[in-house]
Short mmCIF file of C-alpha atoms and ligand atoms in Angstrom, two decimals:
data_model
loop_
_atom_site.label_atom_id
_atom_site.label_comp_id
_atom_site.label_asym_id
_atom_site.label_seq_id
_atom_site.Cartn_x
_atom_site.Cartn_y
_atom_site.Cartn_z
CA UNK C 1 83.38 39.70 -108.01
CA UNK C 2 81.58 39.17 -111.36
CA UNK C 3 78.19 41.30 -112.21
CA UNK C 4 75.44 40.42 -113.23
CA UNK C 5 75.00 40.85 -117.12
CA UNK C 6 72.75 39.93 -119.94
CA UNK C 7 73.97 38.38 -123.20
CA UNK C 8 72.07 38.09 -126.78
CA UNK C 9 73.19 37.51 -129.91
CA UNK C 10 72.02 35.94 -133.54
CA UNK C 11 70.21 32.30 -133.21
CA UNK C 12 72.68 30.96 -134.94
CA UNK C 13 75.81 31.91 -136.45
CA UNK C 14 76.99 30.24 -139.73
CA UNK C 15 80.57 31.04 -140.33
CA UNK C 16 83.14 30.46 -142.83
CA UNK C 17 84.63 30.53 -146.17
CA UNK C 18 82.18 29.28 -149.21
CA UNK C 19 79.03 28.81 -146.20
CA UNK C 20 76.86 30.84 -148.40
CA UNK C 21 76.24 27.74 -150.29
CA UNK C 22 74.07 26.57 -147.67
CA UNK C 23 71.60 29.31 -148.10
CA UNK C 24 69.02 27.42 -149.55
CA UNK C 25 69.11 24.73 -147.39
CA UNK C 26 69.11 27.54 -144.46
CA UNK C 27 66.47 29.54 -145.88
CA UNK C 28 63.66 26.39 -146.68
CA UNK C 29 63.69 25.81 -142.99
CA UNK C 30 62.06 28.87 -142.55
CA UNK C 31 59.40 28.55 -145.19
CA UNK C 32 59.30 29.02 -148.75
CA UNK C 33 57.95 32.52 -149.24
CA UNK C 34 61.02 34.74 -149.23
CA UNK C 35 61.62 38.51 -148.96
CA UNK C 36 65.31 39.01 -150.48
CA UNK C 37 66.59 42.57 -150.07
CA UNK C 38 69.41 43.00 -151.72
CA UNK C 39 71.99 46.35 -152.43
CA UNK C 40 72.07 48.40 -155.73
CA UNK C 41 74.27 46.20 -157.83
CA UNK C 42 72.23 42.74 -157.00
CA UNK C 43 74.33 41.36 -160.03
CA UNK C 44 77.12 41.32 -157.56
CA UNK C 45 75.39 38.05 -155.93
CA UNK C 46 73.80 36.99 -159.04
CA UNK C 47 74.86 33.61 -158.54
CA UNK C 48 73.18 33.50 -155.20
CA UNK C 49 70.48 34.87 -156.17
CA UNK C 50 69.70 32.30 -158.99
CA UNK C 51 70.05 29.64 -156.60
CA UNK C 52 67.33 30.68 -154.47
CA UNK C 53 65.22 30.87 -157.54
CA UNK C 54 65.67 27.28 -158.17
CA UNK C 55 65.53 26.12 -154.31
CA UNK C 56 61.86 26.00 -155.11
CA UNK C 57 61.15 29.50 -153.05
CA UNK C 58 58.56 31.98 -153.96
CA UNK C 59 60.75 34.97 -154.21
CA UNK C 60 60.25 38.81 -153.52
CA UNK C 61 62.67 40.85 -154.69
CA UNK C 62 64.04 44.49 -152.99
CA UNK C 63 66.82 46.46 -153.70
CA UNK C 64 68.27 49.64 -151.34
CA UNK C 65 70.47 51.82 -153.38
CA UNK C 66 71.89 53.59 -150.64
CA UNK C 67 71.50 53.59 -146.38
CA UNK C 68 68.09 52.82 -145.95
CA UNK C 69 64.71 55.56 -145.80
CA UNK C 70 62.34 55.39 -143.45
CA UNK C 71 59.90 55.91 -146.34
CA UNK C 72 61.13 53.33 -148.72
CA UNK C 73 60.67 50.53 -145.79
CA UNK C 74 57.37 51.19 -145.26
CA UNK C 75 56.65 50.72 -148.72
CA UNK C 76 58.89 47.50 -148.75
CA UNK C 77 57.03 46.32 -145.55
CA UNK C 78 53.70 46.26 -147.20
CA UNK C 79 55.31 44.74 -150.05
CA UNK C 80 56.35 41.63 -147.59
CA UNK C 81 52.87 41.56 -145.64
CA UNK C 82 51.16 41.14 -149.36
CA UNK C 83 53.34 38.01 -150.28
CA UNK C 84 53.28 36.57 -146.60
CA UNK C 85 57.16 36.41 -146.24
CA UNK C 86 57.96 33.71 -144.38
CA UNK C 87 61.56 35.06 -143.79
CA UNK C 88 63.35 37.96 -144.97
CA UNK C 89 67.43 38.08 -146.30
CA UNK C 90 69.39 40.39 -146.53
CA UNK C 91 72.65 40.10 -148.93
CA UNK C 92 74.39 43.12 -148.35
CA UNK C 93 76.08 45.48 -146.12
CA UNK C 94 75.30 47.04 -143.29
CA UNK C 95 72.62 49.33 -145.39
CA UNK C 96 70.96 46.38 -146.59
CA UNK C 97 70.52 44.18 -143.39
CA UNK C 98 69.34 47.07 -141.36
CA UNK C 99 66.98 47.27 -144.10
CA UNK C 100 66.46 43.31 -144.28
CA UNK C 101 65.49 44.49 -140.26
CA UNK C 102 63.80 47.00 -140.55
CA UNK C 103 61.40 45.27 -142.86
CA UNK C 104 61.00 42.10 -141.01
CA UNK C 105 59.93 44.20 -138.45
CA UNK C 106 57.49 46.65 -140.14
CA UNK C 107 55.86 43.66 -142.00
CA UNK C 108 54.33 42.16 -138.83
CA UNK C 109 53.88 45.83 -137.11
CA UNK C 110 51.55 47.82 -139.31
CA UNK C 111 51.42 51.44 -138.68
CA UNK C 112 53.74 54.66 -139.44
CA UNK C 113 57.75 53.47 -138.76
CA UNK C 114 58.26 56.86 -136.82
CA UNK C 115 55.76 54.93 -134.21
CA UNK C 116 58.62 52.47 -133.61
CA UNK C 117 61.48 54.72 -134.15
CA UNK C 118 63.77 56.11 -131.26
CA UNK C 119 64.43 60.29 -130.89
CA UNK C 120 62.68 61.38 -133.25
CA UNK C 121 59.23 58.86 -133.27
CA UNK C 122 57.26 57.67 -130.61
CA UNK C 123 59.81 55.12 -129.64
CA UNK C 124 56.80 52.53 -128.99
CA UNK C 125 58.00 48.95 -128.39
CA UNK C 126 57.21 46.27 -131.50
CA UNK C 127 54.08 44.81 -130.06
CA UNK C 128 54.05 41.60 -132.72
CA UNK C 129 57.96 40.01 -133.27
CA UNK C 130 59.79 40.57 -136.16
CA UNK C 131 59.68 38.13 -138.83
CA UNK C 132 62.97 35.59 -138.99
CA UNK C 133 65.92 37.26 -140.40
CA UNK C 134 68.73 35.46 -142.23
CA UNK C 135 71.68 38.28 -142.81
CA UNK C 136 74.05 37.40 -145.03
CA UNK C 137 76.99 40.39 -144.93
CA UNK C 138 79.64 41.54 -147.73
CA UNK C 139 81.13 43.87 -146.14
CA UNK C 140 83.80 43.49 -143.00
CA UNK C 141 82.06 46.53 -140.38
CA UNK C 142 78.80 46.94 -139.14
CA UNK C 143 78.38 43.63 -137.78
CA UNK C 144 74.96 43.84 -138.12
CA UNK C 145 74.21 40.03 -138.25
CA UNK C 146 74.61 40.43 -134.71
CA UNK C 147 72.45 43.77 -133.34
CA UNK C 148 68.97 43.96 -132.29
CA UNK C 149 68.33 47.16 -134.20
CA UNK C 150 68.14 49.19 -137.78
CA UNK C 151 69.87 52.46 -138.43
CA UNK C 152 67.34 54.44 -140.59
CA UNK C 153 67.67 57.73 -142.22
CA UNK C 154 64.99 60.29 -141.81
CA UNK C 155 65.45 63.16 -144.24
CA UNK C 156 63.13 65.25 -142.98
CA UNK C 157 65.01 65.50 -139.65
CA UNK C 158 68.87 64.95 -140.98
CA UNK C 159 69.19 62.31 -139.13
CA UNK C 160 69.69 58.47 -138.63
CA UNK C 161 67.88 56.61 -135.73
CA UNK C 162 67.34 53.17 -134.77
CA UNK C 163 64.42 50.86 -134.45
CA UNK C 164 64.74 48.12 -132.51
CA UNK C 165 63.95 45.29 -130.88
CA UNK C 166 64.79 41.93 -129.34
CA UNK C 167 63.30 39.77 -132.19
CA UNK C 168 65.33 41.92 -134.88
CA UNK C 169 68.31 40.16 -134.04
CA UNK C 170 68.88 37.98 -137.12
CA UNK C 171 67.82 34.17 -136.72
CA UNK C 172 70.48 32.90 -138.81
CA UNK C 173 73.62 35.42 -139.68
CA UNK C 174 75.92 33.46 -142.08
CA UNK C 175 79.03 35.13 -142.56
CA UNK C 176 81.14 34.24 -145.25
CA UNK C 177 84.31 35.86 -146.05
CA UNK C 178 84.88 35.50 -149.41
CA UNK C 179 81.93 37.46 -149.98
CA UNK C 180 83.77 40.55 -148.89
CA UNK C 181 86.69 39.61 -151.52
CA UNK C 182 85.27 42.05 -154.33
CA UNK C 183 85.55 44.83 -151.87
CA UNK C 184 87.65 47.84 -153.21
CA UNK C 185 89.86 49.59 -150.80
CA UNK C 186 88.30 52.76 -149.55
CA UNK C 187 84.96 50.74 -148.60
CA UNK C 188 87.54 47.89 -146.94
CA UNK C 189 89.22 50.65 -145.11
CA UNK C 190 86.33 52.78 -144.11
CA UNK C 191 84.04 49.17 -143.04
CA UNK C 192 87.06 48.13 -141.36
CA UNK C 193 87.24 51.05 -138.86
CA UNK C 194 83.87 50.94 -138.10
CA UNK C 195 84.60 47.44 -137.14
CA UNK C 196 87.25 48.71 -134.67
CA UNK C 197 85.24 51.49 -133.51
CA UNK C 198 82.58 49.31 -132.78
CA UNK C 199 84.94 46.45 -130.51
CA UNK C 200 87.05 49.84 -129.27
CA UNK C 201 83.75 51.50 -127.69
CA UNK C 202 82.26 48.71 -125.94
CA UNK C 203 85.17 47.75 -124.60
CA UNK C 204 85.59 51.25 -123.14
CA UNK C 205 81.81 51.56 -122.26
CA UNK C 206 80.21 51.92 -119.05
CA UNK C 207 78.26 48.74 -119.37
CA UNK C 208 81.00 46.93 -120.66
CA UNK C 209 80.54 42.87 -119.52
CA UNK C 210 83.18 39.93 -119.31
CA UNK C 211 81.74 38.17 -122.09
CA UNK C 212 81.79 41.48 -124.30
CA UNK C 213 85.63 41.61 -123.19
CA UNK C 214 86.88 38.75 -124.83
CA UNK C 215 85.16 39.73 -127.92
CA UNK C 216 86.31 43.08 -128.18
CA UNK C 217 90.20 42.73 -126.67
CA UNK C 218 90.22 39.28 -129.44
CA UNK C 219 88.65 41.12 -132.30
CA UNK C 220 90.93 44.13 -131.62
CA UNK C 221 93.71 42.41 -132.22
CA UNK C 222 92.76 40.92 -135.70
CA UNK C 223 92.00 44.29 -136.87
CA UNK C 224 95.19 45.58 -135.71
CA UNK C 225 96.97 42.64 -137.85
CA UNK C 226 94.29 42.28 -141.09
CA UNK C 227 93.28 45.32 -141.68
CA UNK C 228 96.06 46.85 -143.66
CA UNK C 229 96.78 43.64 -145.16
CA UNK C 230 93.06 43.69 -146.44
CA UNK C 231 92.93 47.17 -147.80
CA UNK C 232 96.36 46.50 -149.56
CA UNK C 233 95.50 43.49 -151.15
CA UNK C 234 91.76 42.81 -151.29
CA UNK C 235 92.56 39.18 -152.38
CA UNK C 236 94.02 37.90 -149.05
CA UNK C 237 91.39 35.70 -148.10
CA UNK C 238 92.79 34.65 -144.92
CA UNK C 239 93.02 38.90 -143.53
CA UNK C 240 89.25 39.26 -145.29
CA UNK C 241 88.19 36.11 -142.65
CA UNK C 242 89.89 38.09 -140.23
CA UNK C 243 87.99 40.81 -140.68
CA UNK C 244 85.03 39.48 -141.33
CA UNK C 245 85.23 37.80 -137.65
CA UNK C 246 86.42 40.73 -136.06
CA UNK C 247 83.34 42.70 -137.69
CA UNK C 248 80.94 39.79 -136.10
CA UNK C 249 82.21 40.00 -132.76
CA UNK C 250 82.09 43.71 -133.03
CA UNK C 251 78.24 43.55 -133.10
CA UNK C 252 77.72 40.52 -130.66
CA UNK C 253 79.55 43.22 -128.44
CA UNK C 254 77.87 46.34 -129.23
CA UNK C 255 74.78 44.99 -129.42
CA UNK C 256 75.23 43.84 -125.56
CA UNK C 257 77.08 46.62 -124.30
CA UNK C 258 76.39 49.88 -126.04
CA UNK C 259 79.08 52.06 -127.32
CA UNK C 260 79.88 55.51 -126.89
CA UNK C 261 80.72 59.24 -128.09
CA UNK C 262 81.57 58.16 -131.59
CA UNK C 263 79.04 56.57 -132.34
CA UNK C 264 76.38 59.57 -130.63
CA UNK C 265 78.12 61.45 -133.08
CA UNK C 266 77.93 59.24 -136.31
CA UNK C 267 74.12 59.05 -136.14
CA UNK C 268 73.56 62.75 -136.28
CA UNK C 269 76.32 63.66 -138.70
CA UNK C 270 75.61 60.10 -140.92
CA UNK C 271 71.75 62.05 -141.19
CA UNK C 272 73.25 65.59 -142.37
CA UNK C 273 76.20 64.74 -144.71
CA UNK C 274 76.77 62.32 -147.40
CA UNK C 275 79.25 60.75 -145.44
CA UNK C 276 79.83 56.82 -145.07
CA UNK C 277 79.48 55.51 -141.89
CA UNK C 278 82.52 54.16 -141.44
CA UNK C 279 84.59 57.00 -142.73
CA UNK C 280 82.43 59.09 -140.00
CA UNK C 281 83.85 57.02 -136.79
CA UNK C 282 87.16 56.82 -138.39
CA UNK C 283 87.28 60.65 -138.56
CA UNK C 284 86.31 60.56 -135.00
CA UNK C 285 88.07 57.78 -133.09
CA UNK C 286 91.33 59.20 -132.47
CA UNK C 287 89.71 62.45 -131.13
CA UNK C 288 86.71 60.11 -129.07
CA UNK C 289 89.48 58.64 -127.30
CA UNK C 290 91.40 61.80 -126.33
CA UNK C 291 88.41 63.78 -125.24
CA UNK C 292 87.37 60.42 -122.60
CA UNK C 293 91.35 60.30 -121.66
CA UNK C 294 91.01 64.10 -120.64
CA UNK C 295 88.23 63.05 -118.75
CA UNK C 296 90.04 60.63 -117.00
CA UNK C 297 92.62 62.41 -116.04
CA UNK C 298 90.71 65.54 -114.51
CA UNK C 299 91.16 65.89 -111.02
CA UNK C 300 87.82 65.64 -110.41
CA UNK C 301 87.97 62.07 -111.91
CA UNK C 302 91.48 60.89 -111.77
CA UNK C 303 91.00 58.72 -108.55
CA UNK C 304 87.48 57.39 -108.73
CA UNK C 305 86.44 54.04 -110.33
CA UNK C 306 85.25 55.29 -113.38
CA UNK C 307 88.57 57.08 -113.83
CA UNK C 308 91.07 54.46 -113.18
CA UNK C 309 89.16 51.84 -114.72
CA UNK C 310 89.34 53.48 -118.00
CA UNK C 311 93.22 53.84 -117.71
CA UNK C 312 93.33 50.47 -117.19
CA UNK C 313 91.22 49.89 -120.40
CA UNK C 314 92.74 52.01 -122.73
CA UNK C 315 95.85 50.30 -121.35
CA UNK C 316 95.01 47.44 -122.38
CA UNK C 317 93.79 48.91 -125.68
CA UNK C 318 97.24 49.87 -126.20
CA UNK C 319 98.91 45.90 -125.59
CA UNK C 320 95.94 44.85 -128.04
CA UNK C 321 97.08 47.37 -130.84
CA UNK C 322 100.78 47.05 -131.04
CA UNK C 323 100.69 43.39 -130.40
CA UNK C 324 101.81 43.67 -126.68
CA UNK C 325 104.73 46.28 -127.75
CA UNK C 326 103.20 49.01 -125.93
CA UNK C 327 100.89 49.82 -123.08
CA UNK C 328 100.05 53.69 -122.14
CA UNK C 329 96.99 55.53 -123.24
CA UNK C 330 99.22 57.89 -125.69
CA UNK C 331 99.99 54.90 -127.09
CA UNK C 332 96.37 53.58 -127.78
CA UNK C 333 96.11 56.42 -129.61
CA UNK C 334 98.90 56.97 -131.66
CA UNK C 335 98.46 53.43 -132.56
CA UNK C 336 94.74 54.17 -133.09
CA UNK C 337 95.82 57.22 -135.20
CA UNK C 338 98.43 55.66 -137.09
CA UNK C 339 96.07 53.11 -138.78
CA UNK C 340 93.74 55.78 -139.52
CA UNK C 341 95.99 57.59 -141.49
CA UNK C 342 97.65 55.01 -142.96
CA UNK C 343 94.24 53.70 -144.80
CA UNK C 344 93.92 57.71 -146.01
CA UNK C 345 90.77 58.58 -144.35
CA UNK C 346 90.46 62.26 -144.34
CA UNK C 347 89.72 64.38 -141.71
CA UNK C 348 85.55 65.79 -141.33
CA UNK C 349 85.73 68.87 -143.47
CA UNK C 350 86.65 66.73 -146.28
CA UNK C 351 83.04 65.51 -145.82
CA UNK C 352 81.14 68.39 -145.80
CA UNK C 353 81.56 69.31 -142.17
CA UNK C 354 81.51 73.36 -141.30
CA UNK C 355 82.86 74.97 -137.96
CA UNK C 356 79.07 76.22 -138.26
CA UNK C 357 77.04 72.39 -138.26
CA UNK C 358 79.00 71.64 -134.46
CA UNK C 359 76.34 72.85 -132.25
CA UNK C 360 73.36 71.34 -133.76
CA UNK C 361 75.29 68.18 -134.16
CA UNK C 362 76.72 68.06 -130.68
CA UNK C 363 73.05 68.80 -129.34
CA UNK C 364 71.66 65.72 -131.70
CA UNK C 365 74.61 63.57 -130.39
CA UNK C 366 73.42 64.24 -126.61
CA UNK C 367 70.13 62.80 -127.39
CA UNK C 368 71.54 59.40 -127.97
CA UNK C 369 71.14 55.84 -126.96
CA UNK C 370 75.19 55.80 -128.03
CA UNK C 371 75.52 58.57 -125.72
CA UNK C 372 74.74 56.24 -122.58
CA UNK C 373 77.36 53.92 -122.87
CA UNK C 374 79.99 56.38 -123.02
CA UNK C 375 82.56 55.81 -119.92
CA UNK C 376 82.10 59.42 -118.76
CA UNK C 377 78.95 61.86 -118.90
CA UNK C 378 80.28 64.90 -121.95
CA UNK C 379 78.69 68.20 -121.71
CA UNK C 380 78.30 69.75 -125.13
CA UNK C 381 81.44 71.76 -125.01
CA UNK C 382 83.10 68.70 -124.76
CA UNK C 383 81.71 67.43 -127.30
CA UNK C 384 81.89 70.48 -129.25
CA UNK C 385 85.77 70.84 -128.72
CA UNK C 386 85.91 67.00 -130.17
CA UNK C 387 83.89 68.10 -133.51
CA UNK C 388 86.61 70.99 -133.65
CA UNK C 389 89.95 68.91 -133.30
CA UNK C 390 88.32 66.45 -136.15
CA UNK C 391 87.49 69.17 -138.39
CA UNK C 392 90.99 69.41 -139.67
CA UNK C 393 93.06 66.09 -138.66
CA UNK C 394 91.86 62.03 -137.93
P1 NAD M 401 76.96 49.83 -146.99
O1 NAD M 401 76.10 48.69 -146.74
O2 NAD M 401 76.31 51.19 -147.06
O3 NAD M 401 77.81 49.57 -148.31
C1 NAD M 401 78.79 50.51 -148.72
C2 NAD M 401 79.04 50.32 -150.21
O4 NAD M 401 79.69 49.07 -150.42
C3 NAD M 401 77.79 50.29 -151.07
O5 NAD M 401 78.02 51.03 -152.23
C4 NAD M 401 77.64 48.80 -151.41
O6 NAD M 401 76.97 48.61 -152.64
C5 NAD M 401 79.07 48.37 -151.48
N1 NAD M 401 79.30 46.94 -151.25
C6 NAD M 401 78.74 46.15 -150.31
N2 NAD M 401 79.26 44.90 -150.37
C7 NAD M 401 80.15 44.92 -151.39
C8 NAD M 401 81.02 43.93 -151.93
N3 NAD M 401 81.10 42.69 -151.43
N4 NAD M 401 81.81 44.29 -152.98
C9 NAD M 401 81.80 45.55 -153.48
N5 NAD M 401 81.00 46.53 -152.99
C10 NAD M 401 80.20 46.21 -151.95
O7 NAD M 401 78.13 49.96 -145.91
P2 NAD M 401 78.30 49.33 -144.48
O8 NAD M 401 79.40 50.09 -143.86
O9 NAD M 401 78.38 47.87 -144.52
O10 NAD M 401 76.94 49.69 -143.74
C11 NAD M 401 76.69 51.02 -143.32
C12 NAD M 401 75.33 51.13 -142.67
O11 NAD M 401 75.22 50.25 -141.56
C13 NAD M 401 75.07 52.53 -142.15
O12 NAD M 401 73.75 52.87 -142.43
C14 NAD M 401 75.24 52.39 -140.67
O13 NAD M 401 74.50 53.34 -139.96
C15 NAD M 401 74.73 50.98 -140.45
N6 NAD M 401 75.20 50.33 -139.23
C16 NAD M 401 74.35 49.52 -138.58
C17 NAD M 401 74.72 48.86 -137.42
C18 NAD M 401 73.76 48.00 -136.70
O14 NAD M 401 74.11 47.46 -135.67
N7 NAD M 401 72.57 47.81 -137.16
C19 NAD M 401 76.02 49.02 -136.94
C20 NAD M 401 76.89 49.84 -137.64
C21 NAD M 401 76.48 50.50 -138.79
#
């Protein structure tokens, strides 16, 4: 018997190779005054840029160096409300469409950010919608185009939450791969994890759905098959598409059925350490995935629903890794592990991470939304013992 579940996702999805020609034509139906927030090196897209400058749009210009400040879209919100943006772009990565979010959002919400903002705010609920949001990614990961919410960093608090809402799922995501083309190798390898980390942990989450299945066990597979291709040779169009898909379907998923430990970890750890994102979950995965097998196999769990069903997930995971070759949980993770070593992610410490940073970031990882869609409730030894095994290997 099916439950019931809810499904959302972007208005409309534009994919496919050389699409981002029809961002003019895209962006006019939305009005002609248009926020564009853009990364640090907006001479990347400068082509794209100039042809929204002569698609007869009044055009606001805003860059975001790094992940996004809480601070810095405020100040890019009020920039939006003066001009009346009509719609807001970002052309970016993950850092610049949350921010491309965050200030849609902000513009038609006046007020502090921290009112809005989960945790660590007031965690009020937008009370005017976001404005439309075209995202437009370049890298292969976050799948962003596809989530209801922002990751922000707050300083102050070394930390990264989310604001969100409903209407701050993009309008219009247009994902074209050969925007991702000019990515080196340790960003394709470190987006390209997050990507699997982020179709991995919803398939494994408690409120995983059928629909978020398919997307996950499908977009699995293409990572397992384009990613190394992709880091090896960045000009393999055909494994960036891959990617690029499997990065999509990776937010249409998480965005609909949470994700997990990893992830409760990456927020907290993403806020204290210069760390990328991706090369945070990466660190993590193999470890995530041990620490919820354990769990699985306690006695205390080992024959009830929530126990079995995650054998028969990580199963699965296994089949979807090794292209059908193999299908026990030791498996899933070697396979898991493999890849991560293989694309020369190092372990935590390499980041930054001390024995003495685990407790306050296994406390911070307790308090998240992540948290709730992991398959099995952690206490913070357990998640403490996780943070120690990923100190030292991936
Ligand atoms: P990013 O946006 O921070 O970009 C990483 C680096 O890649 C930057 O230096 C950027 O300039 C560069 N870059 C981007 N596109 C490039 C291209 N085509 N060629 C060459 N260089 C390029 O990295 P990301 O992993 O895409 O995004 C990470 C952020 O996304 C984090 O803040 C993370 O918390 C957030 N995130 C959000 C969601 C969500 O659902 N909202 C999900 C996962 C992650």
């Amino acid at each position: 018997m099916i439950g019931s579940f809810d499904f959302a996702t972007a208005g409309r999805i534009l994919f496919g190779q050389g699409r981002v020609k029809e961002l003019v034509r895209v962006t006019r139906e939305f009005g002609t005054r248009v926020f564009l927030v853009t990364g640090g090196a907006p001479e990347r897209h400068a082509g794209i840029i100039e042809s929204l400058k002569g698609g007869r749009l009044e055009l606001e210009q805003w860059s975001v160096p790094g992940e996004p400040l809480v601070a810095d879209m405020e100040a890019a919100a009020r920039k939006a409300r003066q001009m009346q943006a009509m719609v807001v772009i970002g052309l970016g990565g993950g850092s610049v469409i949350d921010a491309a979010k965050a200030i849609a959002a902000l513009a038609a919400n006046e007020g502090p950010a921290l009112d809005y903002l989960e945790v660590v705010g007031r965690g009020l609920t937008l009370t005017r919608p976001a404005l439309p949001i075209i995202a437009v990614p370049t890298t292969a990961g976050t799948g962003s185009e596809a989530t209801r919410n922002a990751v922000l960093c707050v300083p102050e608090k070394r930390v990264k939450v989310s604001l969100r809402h409903i209407s701050m799922l993009p309008s219009v995501a247009l994902v074209d791969p050969e925007l991702t083309l000019s990515l080196p190798p340790d960003i394709t390898a470190q987006t390209g994890l997050d990507a699997l980390t982020q179709l991995i942990e919803p398939y494994l989450s408690c409120k995983a759905t059928p629909t978020t299945d398919v997307l996950c066990r499908m977009g699995i597979m293409k990572v397992s098959l384009a990613l190394k291709t992709a880091f090896s040779d960045g000009s393999r169009l055909a494994a960036r598409a891959e990617m690029s898909l499997a990065s999509l379907w990776g937010g249409m998923a998480l965005a609909n059925s949470g994700l997990g430990v990893i992830h409760a970890l990456a927020g907290p750890l993403g806020g204290m350490f210069q760390a990328p994102h991706g090369a945070i979950c990466a660190c993590l995965l193999g470890h995530g995935l041990e620490t919820n097998l354990e769990m699985a196999r306690s006695p205390l769990l080992r024959e009830s629903a929530s126990g079995r069903g995650y054998m028969q997930r990580i199963e699965a995971l296994a089949s979807d890794l090794t292209q059908g070759t193999q299908h026990s949980a030791d498996a899933a993770i070697g396979a898991v592990r493999e890849l991560v070593q293989s694309l020369e992610i190092p372990p935590l410490s390499l980041w930054g991470v001390a024995e003495a940073d685990i407790p306050e970031i296994a406390a911070k990882a307790l308090q998240t939304s992540s948290m709730k869609g992991n398959p099995f409730a952690l206490s913070a030894p357990d998640i403490e013992g996780l943070l120690h095994r990923s100190l030292l290997s991936t």
